[in-house]
CSV table of C-alpha atoms in Angstrom, one decimal:
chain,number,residue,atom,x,y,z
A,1,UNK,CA,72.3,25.7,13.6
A,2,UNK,CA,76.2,26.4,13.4
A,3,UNK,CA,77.7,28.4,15.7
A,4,UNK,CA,81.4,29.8,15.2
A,5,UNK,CA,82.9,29.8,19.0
A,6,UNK,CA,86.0,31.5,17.9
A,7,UNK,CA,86.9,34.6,20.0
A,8,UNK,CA,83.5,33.8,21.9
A,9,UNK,CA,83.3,33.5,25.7
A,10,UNK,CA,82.1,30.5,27.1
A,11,UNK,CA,79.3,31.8,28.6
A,12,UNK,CA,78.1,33.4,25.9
A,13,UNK,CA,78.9,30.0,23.7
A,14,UNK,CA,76.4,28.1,26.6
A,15,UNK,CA,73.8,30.6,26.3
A,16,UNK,CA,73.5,30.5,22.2
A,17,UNK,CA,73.5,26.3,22.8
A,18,UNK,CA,71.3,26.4,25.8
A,19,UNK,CA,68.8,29.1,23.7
A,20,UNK,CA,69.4,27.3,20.2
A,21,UNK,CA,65.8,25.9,19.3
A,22,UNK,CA,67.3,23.5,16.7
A,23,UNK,CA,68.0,20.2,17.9
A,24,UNK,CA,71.3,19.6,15.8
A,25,UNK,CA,73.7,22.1,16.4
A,26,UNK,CA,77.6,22.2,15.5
A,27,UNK,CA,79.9,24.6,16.9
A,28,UNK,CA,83.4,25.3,15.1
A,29,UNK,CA,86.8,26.4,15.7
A,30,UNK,CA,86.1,25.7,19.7
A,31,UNK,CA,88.8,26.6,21.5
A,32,UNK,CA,88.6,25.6,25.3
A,33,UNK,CA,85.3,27.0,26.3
A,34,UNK,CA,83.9,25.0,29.2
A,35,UNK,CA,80.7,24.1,30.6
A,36,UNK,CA,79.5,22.9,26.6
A,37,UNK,CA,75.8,21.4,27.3
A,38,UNK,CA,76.1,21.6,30.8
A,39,UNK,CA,72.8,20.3,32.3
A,40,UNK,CA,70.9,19.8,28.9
A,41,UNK,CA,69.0,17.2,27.0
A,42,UNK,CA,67.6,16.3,23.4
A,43,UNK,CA,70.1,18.3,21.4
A,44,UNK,CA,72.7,16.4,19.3
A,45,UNK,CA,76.0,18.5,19.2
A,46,UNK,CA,78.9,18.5,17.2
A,47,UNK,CA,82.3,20.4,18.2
A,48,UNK,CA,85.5,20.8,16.0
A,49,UNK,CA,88.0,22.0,18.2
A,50,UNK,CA,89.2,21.6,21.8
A,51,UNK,CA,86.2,21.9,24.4
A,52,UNK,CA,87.5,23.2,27.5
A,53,UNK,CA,86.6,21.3,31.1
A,54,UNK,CA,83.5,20.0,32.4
A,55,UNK,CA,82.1,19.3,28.7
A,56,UNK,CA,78.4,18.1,29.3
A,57,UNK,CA,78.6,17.9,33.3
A,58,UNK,CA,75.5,16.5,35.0
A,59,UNK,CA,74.1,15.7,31.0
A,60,UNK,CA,70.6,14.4,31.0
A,61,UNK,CA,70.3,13.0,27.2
A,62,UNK,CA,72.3,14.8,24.3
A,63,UNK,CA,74.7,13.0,22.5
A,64,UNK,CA,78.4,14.9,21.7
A,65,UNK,CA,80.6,14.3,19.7
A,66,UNK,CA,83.9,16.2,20.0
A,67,UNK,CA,85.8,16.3,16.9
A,68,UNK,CA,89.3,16.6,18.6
A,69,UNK,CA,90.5,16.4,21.9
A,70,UNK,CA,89.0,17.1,25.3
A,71,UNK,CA,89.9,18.8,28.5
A,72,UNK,CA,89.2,17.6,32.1
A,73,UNK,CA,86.4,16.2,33.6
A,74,UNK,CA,83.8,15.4,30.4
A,75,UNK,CA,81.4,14.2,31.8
A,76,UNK,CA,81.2,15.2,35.0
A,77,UNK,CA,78.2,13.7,37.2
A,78,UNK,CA,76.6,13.3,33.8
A,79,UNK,CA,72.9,11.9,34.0
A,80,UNK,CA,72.3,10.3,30.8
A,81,UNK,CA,73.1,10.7,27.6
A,82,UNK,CA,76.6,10.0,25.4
A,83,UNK,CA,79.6,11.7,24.4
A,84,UNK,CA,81.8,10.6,21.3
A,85,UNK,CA,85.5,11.9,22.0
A,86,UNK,CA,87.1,11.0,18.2
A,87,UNK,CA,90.9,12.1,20.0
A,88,UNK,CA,91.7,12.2,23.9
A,89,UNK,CA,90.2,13.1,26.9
A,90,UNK,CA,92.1,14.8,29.9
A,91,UNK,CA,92.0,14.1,33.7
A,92,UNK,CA,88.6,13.0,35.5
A,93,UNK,CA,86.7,12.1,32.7
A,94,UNK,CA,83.4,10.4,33.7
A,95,UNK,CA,83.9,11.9,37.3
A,96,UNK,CA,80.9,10.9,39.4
A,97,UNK,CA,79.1,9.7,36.3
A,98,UNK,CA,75.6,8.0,37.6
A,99,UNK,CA,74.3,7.5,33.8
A,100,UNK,CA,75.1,7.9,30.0
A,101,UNK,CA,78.1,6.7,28.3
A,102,UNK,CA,81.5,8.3,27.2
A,103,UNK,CA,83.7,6.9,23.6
A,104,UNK,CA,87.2,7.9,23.6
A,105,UNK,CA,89.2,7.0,20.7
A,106,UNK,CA,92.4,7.6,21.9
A,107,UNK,CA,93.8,8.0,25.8
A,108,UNK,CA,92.5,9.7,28.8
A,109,UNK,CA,94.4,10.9,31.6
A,110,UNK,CA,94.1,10.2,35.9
A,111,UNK,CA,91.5,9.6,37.5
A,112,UNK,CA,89.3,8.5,35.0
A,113,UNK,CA,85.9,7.3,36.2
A,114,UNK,CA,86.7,8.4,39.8
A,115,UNK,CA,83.0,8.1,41.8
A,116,UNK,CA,81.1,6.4,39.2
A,117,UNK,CA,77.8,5.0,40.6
A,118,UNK,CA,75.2,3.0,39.2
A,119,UNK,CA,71.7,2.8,40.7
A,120,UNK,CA,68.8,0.1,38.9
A,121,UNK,CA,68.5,1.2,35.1
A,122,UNK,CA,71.2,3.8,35.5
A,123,UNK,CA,74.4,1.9,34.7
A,124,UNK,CA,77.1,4.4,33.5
A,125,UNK,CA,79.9,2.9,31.1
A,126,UNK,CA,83.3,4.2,29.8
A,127,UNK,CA,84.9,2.3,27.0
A,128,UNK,CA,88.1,3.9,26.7
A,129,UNK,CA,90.5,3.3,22.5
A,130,UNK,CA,93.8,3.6,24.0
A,131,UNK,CA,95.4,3.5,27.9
A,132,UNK,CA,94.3,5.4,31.0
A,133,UNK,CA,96.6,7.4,33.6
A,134,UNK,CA,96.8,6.3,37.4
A,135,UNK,CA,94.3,6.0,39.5
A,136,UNK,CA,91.3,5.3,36.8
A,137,UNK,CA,88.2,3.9,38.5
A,138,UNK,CA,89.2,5.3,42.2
A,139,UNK,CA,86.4,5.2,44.6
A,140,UNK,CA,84.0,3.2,42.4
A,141,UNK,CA,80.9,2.4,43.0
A,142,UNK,CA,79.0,0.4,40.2
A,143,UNK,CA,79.1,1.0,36.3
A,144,UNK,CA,81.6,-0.5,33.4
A,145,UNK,CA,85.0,0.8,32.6
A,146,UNK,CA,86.7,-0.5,29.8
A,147,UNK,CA,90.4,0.3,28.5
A,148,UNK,CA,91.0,-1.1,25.0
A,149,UNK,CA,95.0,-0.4,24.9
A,150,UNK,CA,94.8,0.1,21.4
A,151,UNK,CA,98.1,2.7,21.5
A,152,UNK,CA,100.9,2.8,19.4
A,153,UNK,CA,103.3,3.9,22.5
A,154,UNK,CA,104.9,1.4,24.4
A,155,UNK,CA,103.2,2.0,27.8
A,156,UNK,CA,101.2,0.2,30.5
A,157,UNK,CA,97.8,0.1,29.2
A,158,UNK,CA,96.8,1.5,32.9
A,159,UNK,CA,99.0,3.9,35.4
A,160,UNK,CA,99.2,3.5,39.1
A,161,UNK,CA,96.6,2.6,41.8
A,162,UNK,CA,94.1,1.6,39.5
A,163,UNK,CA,90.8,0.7,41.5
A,164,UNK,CA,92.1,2.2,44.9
A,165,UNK,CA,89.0,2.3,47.1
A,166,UNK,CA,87.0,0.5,44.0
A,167,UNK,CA,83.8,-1.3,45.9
A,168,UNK,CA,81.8,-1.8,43.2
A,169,UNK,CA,81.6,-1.5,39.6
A,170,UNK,CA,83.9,-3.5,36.7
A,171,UNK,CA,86.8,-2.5,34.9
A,172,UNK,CA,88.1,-4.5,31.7
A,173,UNK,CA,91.2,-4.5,30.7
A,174,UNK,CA,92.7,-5.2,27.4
A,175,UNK,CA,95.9,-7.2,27.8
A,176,UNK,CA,98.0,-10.8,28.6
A,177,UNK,CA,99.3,-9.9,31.5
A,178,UNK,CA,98.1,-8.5,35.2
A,179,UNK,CA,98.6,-5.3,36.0
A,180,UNK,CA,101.2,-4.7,38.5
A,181,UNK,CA,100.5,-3.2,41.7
A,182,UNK,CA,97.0,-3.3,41.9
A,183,UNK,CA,95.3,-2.2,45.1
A,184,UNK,CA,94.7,-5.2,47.7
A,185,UNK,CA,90.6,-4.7,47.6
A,186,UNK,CA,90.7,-6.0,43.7
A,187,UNK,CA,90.6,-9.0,42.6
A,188,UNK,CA,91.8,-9.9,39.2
A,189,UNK,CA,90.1,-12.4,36.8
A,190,UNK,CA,91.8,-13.3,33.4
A,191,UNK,CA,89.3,-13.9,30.7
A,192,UNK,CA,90.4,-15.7,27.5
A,193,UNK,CA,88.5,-13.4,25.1
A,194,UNK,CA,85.6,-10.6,26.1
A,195,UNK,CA,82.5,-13.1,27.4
A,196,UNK,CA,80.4,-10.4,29.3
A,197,UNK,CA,77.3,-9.3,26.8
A,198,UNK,CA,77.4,-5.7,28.4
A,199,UNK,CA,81.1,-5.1,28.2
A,200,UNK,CA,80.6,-6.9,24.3
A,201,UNK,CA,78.3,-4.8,23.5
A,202,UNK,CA,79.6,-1.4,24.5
A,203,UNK,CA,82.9,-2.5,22.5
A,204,UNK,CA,80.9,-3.5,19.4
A,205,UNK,CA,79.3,-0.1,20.0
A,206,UNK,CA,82.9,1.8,19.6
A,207,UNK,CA,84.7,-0.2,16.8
A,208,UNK,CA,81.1,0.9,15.1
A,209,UNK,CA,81.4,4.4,16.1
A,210,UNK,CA,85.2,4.5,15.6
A,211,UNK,CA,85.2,2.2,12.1
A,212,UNK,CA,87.4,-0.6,13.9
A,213,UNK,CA,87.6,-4.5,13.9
A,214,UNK,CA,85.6,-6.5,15.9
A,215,UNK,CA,87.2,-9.0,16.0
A,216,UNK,CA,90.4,-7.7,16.8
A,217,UNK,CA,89.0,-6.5,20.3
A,218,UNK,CA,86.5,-9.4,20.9
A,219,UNK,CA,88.7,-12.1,20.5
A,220,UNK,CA,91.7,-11.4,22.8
A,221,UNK,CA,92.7,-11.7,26.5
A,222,UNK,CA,91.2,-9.4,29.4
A,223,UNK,CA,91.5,-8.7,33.4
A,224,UNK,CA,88.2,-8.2,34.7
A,225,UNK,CA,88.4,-5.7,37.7
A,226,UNK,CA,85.8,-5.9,40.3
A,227,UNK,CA,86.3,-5.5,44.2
A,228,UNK,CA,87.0,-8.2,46.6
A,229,UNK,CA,84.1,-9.0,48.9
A,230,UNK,CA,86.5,-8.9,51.7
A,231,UNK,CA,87.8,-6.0,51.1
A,232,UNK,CA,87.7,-2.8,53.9
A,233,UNK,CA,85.9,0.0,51.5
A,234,UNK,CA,82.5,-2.5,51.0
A,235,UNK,CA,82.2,-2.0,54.5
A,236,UNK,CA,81.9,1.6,54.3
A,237,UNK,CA,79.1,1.9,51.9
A,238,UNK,CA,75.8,0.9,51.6
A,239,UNK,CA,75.4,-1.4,48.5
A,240,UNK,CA,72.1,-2.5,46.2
């Protein structure tokens, strides 16, 4: 089914997804309607345009791909399930995500991956083409975050206060030199190339989806992220 969102109001655009018995469905000339696949499962939806916020929130198994840029907070509390962003993504993406995984091509902005929990099978992942505003993975609590750098602009690959209140989880970053003023509860481990299979495999996955080189991303320097076992947030939570 195609639907044409233009002019259309975004609860009407939900309802013609939600009610759409076809399992492919692409929606055109999208222009900032939110709440796209809230809540849903086994459809496979392509948008050309500029979803507006909360693009598949609490998702339990579609797979998006948004042929453009993205608003705030895709992905928000998502379940399962992946979305494809083939431009940017704005503030809070992957907020609370407990599930699913989330492709940027290009940047995305603060507070990326803010909340994100894992719990037995449901590890959440964010693999992220160019850099990330301030504050990506505050508060988390378990899944992978990855930030490629791959940007033309000559910017930190992160912003500030990267991992503040981070006490649990991973975040890889892309580059040769430590981050400056990382958050006193995370340690920093230099890896001379990408050795961690999950991490490896969920960049294999976006140089596939994005047609990039492997190697290009493999075989160079990261800082793994993770929290210090010392540090005053563990103590706060209960951890599996």
């Amino acid at each position: 089914m195609q639907i044409d969102a233009k002019d259309l109001h975004f609860s009407a655009l939900g309802r013609a997804v939600r009610e759409c018995a076809d399992r492919e469905i692409v929606i055109k000339n999208c222009i900032g309607q939110r709440y796209i696949a809230s809540g849903l499962s086994g459809k496979d939806i392509a948008i050309y345009g500029t979803p507006g916020n909360a693009l598949g929130a609490y998702l339990d198994g579609c797979r998006i791909a948004v042929h453009g840029n993205a608003q705030e907070a895709t992905g928000d509390t998502m379940n399962g399930g992946e979305i494809d962003v083939y431009g940017s993504a704005g503030d809070a993406t992957g907020y609370a995500m407990r599930g699913g995984r989330i492709f940027v091509l290009g940047d995305v902005g603060y507070r990326c991956g803010i909340h994100m929990k894992a719990y037995k099978e449901n590890k959440p992942a964010i693999v992220i083409g160019g850099r990330a505003g301030s504050f990506l993975g505050e508060y988390q609590a378990g899944g992978i975050i990855v930030v490629l750098g791959d940007s033309e602009e000559n910017k930190p690959i992160i912003g500030n206060f990267c991992g503040t209140g981070m006490h649990g989880g991973e975040i890889f970053l892309r580059c040769d030199r430590i981050p400056t003023r990382l958050p006193a509860q995370v340690r920093a481990e230099k890896l001379p190339r990408l050795a961690d299979a999950e991490a490896e495999a969920l960049v294999r996955q976006w140089c596939a989806l994005f047609g990039k080189d492997e190697k290009k991303f493999l075989n160079a320097c990261y800082y793994r992220l993770t929290p210090d076992s010392d540090n005053p947030y563990r103590q706060m939570y209960t951890v599996n």
